[in-house]
mmCIF file of C-alpha atoms in Angstrom:
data_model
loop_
_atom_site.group_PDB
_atom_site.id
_atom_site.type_symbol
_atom_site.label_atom_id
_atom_site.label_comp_id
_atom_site.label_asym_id
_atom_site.label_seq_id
_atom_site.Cartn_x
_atom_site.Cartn_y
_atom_site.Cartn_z
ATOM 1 C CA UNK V 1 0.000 0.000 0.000
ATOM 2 C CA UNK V 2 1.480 3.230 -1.102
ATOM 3 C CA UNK V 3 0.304 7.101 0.050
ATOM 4 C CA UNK V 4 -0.038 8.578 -3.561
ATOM 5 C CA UNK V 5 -1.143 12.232 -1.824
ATOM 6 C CA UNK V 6 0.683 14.881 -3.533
ATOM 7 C CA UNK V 7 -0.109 18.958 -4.730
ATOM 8 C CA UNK V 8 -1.683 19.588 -7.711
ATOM 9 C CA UNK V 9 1.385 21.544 -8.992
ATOM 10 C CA UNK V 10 3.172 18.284 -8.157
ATOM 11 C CA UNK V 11 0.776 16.133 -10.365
ATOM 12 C CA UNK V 12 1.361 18.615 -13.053
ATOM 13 C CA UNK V 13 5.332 18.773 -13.349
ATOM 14 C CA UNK V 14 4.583 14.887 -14.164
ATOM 15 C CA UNK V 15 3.012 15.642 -17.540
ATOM 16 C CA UNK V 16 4.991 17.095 -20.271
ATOM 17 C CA UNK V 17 3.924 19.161 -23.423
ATOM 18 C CA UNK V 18 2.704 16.665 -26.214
ATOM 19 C CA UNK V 19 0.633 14.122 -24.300
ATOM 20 C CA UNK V 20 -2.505 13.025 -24.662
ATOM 21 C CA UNK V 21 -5.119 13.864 -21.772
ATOM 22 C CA UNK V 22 -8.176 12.784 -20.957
ATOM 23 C CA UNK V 23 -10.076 14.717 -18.754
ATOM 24 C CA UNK V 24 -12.707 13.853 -16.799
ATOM 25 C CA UNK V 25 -16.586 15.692 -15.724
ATOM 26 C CA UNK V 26 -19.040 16.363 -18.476
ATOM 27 C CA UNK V 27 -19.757 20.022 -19.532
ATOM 28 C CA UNK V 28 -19.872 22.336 -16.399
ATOM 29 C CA UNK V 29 -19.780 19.822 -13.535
ATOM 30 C CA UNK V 30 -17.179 18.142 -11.847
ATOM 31 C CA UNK V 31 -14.344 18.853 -13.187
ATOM 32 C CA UNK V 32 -10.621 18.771 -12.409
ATOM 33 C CA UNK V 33 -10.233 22.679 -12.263
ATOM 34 C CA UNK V 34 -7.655 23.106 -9.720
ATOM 35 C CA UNK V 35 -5.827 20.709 -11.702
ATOM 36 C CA UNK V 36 -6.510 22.379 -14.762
ATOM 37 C CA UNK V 37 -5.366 25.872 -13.337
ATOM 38 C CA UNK V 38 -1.947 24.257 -11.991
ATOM 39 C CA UNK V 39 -1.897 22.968 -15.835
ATOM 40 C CA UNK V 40 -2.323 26.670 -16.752
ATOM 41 C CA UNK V 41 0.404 27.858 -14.738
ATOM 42 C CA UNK V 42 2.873 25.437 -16.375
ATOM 43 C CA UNK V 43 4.074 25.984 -19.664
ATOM 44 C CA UNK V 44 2.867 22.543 -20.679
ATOM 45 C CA UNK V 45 1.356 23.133 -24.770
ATOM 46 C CA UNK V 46 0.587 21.106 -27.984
ATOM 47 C CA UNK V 47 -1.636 18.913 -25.793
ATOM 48 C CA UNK V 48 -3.620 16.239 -27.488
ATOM 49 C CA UNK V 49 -6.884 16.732 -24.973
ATOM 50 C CA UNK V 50 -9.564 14.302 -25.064
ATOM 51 C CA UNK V 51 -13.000 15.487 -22.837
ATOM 52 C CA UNK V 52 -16.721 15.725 -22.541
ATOM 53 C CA UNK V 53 -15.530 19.408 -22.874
ATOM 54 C CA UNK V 54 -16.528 22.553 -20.369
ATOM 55 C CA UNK V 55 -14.422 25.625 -19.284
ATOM 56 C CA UNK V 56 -11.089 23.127 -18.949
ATOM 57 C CA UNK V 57 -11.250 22.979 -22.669
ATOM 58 C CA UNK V 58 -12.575 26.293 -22.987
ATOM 59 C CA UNK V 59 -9.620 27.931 -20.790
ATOM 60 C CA UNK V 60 -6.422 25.654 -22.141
ATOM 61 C CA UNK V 61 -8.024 26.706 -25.512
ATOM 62 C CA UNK V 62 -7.934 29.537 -24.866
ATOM 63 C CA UNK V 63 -4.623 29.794 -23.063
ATOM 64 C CA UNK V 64 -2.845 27.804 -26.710
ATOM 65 C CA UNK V 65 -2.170 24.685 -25.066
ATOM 66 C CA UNK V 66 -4.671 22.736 -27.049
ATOM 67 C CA UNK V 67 -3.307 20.995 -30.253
ATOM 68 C CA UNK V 68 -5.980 18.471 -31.052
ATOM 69 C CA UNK V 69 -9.210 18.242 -29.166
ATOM 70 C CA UNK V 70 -11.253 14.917 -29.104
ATOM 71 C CA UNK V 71 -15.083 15.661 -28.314
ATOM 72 C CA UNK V 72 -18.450 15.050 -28.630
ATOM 73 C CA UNK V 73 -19.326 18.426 -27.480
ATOM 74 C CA UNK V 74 -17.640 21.448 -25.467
ATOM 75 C CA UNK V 75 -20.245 23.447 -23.282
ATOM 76 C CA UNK V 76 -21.027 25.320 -19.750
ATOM 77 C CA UNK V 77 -24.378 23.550 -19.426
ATOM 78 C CA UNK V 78 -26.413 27.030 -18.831
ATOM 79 C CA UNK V 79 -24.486 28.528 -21.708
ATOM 80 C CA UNK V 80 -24.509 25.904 -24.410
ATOM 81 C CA UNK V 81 -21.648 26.692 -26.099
ATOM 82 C CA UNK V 82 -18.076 27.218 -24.827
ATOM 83 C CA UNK V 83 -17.540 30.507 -26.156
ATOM 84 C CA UNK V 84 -13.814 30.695 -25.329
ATOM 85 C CA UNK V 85 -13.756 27.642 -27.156
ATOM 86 C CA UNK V 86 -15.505 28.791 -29.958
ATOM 87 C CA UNK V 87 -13.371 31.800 -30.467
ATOM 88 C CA UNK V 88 -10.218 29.341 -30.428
ATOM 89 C CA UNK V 89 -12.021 26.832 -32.746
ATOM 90 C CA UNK V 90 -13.246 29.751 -35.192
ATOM 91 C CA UNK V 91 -9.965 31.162 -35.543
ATOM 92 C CA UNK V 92 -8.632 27.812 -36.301
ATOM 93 C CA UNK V 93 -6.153 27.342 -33.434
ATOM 94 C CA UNK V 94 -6.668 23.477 -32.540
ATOM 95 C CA UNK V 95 -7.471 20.228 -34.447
ATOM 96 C CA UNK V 96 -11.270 18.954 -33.806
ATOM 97 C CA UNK V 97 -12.256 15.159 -34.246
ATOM 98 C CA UNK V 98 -16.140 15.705 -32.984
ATOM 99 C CA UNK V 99 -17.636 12.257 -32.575
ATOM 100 C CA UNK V 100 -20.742 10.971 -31.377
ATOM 101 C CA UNK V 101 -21.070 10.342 -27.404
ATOM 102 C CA UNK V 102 -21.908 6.815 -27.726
ATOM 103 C CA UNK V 103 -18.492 6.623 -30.244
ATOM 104 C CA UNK V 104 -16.771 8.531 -27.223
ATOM 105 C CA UNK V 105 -17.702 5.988 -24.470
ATOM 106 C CA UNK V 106 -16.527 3.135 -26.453
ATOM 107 C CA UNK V 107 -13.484 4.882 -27.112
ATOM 108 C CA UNK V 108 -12.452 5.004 -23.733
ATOM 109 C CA UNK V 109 -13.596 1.598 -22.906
ATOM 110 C CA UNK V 110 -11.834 0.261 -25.944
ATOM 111 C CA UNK V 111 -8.450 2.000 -24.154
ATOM 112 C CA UNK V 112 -9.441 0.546 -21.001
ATOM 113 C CA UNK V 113 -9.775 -2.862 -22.208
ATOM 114 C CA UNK V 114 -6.146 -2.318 -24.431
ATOM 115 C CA UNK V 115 -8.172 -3.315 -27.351
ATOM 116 C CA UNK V 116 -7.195 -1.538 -30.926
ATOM 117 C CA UNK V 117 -10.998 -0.572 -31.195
ATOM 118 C CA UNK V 118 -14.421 -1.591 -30.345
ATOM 119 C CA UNK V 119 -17.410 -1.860 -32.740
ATOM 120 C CA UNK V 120 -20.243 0.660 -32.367
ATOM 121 C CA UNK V 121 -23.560 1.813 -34.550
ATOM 122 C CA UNK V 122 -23.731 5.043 -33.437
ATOM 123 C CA UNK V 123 -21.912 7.420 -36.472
ATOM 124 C CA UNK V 124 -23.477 4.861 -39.251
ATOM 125 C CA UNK V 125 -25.765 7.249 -41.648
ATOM 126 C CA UNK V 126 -24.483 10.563 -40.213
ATOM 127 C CA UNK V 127 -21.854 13.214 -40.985
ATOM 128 C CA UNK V 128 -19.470 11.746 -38.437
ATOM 129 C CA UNK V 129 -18.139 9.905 -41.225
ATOM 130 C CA UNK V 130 -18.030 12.229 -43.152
ATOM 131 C CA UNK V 131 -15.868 14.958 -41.248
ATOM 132 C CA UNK V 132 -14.125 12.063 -39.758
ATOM 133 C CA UNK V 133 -12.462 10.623 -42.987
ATOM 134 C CA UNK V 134 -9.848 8.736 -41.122
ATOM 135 C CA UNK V 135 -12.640 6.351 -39.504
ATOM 136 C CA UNK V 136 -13.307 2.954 -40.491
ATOM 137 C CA UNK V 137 -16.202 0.712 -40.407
ATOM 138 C CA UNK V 138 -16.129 -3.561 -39.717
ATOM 139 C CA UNK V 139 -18.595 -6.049 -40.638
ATOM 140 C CA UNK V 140 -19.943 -8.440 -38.271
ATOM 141 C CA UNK V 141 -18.448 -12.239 -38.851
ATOM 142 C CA UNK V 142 -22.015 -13.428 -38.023
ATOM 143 C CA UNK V 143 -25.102 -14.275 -39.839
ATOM 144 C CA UNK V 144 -26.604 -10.263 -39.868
ATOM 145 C CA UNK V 145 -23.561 -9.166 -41.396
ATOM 146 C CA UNK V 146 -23.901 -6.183 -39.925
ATOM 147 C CA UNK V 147 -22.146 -2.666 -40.496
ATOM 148 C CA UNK V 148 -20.439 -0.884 -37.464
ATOM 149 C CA UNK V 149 -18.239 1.831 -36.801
ATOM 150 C CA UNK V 150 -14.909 0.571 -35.828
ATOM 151 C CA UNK V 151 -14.519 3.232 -32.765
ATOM 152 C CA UNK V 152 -10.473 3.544 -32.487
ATOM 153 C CA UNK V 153 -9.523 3.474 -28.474
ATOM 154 C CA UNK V 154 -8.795 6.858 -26.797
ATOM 155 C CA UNK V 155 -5.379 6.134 -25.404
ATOM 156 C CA UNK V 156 -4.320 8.680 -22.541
ATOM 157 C CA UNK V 157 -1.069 9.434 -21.658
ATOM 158 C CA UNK V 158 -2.489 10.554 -18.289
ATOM 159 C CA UNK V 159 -5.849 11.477 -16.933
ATOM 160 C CA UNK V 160 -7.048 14.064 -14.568
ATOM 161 C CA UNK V 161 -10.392 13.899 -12.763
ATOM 162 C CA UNK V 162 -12.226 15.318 -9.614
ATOM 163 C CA UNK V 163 -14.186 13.102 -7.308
ATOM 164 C CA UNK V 164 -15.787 14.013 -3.973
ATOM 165 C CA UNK V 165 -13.602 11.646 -1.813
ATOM 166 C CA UNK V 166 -10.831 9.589 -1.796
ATOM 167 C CA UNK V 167 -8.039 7.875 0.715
ATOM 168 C CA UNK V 168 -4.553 8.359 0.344
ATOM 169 C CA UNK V 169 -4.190 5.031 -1.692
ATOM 170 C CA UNK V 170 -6.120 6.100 -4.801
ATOM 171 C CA UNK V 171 -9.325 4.710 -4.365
ATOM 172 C CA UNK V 172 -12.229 7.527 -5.459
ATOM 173 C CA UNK V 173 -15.878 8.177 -4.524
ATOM 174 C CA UNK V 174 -18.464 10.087 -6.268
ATOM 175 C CA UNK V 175 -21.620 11.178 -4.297
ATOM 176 C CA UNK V 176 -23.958 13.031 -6.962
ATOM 177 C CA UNK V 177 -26.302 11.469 -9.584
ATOM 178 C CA UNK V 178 -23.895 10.581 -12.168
ATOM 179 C CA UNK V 179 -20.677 8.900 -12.389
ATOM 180 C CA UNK V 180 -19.397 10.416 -15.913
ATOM 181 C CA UNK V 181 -16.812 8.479 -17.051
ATOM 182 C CA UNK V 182 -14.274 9.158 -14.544
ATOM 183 C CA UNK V 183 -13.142 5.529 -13.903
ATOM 184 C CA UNK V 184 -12.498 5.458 -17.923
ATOM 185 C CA UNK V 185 -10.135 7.626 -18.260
ATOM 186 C CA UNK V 186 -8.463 6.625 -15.032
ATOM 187 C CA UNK V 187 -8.408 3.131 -16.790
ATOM 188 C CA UNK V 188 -7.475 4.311 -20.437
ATOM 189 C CA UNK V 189 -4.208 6.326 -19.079
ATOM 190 C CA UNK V 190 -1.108 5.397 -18.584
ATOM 191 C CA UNK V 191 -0.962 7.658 -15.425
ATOM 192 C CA UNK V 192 -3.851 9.307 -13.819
ATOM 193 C CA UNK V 193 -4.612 12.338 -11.293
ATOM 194 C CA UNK V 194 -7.545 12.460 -8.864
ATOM 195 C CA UNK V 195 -8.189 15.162 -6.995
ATOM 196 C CA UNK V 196 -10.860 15.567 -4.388
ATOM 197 C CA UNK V 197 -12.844 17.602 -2.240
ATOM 198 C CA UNK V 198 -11.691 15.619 0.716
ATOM 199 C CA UNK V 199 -9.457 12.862 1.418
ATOM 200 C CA UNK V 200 -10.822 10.083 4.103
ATOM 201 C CA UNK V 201 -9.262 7.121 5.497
ATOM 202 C CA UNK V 202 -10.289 3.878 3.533
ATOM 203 C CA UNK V 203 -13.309 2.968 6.272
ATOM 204 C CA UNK V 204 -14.591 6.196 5.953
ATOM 205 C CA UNK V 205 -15.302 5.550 2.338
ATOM 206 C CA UNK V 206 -18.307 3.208 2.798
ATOM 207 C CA UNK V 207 -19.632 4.552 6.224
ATOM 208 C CA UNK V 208 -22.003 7.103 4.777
ATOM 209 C CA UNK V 209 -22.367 5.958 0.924
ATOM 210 C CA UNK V 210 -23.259 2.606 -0.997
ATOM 211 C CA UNK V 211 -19.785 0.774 -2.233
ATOM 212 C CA UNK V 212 -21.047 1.410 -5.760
ATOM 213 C CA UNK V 213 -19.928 4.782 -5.493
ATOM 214 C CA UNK V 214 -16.650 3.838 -5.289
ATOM 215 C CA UNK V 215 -15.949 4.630 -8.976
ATOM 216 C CA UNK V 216 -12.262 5.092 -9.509
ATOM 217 C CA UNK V 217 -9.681 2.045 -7.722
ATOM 218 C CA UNK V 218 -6.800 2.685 -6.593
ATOM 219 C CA UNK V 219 -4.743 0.556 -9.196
ATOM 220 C CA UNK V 220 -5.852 3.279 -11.662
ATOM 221 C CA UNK V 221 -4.648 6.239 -10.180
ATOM 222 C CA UNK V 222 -1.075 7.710 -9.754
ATOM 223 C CA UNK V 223 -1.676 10.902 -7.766
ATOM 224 C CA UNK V 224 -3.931 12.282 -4.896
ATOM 225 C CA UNK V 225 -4.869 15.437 -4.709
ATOM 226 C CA UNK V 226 -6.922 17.098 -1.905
ATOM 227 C CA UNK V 227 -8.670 20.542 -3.651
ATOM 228 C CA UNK V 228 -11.651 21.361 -1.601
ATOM 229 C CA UNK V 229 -13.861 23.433 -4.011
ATOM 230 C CA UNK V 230 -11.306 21.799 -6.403
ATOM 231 C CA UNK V 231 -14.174 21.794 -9.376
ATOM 232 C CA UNK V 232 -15.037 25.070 -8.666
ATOM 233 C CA UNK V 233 -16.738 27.160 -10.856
ATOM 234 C CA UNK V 234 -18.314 23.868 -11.994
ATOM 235 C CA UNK V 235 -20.608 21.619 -9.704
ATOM 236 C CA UNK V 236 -19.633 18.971 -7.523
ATOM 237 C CA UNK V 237 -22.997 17.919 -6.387
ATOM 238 C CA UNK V 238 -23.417 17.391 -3.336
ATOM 239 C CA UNK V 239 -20.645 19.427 -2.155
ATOM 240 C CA UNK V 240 -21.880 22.085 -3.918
ATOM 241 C CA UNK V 241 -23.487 24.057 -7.340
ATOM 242 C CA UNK V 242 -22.391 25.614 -10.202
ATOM 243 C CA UNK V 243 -20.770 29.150 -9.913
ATOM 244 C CA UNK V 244 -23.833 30.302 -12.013
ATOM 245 C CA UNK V 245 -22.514 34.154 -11.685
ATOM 246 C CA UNK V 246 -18.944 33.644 -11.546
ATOM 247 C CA UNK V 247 -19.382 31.305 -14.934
ATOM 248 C CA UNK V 248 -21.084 34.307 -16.653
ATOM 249 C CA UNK V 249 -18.488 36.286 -15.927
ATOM 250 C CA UNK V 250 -16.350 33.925 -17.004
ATOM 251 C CA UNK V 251 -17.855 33.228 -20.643
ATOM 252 C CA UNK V 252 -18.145 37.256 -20.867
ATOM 253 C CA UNK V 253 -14.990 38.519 -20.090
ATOM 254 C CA UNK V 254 -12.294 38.336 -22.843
ATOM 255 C CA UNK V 255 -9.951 35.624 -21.946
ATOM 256 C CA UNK V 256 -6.374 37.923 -21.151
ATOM 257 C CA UNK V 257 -8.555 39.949 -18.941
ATOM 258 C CA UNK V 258 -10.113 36.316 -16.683
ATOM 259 C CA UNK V 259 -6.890 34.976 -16.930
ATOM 260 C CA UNK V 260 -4.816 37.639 -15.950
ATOM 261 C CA UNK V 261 -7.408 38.704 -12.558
ATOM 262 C CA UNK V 262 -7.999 34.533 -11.622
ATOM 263 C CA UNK V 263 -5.231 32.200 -13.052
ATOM 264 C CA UNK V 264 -2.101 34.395 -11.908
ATOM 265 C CA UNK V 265 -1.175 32.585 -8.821
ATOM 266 C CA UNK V 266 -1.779 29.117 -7.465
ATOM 267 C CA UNK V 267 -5.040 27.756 -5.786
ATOM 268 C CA UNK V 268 -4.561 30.253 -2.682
ATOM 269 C CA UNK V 269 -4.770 33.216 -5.330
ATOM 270 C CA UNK V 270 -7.072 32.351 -6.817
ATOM 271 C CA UNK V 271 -10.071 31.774 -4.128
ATOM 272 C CA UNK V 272 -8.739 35.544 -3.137
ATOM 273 C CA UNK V 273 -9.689 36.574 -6.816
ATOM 274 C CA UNK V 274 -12.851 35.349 -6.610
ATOM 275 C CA UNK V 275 -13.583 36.733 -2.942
ATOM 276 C CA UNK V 276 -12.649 40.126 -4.073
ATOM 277 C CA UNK V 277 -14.862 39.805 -6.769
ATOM 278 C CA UNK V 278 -17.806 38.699 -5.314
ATOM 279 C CA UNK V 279 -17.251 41.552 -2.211
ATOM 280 C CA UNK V 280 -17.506 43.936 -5.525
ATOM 281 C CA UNK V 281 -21.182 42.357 -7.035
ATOM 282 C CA UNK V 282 -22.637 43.141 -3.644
#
């Protein structure tokens, strides 16, 4: 057994520019944003990201760090589209493959089970194909002889994702209505990252919750990160909401401007940004 605890600057200096990496939450909740702000501060680029995409797409879009993104969609939830990511896709600074969600999940289990690709319908008879060239289809052996989409895996050099609890050892429990597909990408990567609202001992884990929510295992994960209000401005349900205000002034504020007020210090910083700014809306 092995105490994997470490910062989230730490679990950074591990990556390195060029990687491919999966990160976890869908849209506008849960996700790794105190890991994606130490990821900011870095001078990590020419990533290779691959996410049900909200403002962690949006911001390392935003910031150039994106090369390729891999996505079925990149939103804030209450504001459908990213628009930091739409300035940064419009002005053609990364690589898109958009693929169906369904395409996406098999993806990652595909990675997880170290298989070359899994077969799925979802993408026959749509446009996926078509701005997709590079996709294949595979015909079943059997007697329907069916046509699928031969979904390639999503490999990860390294994952990052944000769960409500976890022990020192890697193992990771959600508490909200979903699980996303957190344990995926901890199981597609070569390395992952969880960080956490708060880190228990091991018992603690199943004292107050089912043991189905205890998503991501330790064999999965490299690093542990405590962040209390570590998704923050997204939700981490039930820990807490969205930011609903603070993500408005997010998607309206030219990026420079956010960045330079909220991303130019570590984690400490950055919770005094957004106190002084919500002492100035009242």
């Amino acid at each position: 057994m092995t105490d994997k605890t470490m910062t989230a600057d730490e679990a950074v200096s591990r990556l390195r520019s060029g990687m491919t990496l999966g990160i976890g939450g869908w849209g506008s909740r849960r996700k790794p944003m105190a890991l994606v702000r130490a990821l900011l501060r870095s001078g990590i680029t020419d990533l290779t990201v691959v996410s049900c995409g909200g403002p962690d797409v949006g911001m390392l879009a935003a910031a150039g760090r994106i090369r390729k993104l891999v996505a079925a969609f990149v939103t804030l939830d209450s504001i459908p589209l990213e628009p930091h990511y739409r300035a940064a896709r419009e002005r053609g600074a990364l690589e898109l493959m958009e693929i169906d969600e369904a395409m996406f999940l098999w993806g990652l289990r595909a990675a997880a089970g170290r298989l070359p690709f899994l077969p799925v319908r979802a993408g026959i008879g749509s446009d996926v194909m078509r701005v997709n060239p590079g996709l294949r289809t595979v015909t079943s052996p059997y007697a329907d002889g069916e046509t699928f989409v031969a979904m390639p895996a999503l490999r990860l050099d390294a994952a990052l994702v944000h769960l409500n609890r976890a022990d020192r050892l890697g193992n990771g429990q959600y508490l909200g209505p979903d699980p996303y597909f957190d344990d995926l990408f901890c199981e597609a990567a070569d390395t992952a990252y969880l960080s956490c609202e708060r880190i228990v001992d091991t018992a603690e884990l199943t004292k107050e919750a089912a043991p189905q929510t205890l998503l991501v295992k330790r064999h999965t994960v490299t690093g542990v990160v405590e962040a209390p209000n570590g998704a923050d401005f997204t939700s981490c349900v039930p820990d807490y909401g969205r930011d609903e205000a603070l993500q408005r002034h997010y998607a309206a504020t030219p990026w420079p401007e956010f960045a330079e007020r909220f991303l130019g210090g570590g984690e400490p910083a950055y919770r005094s940004a957004v106190q002084d700014w919500r002492k100035e809306r009242t």
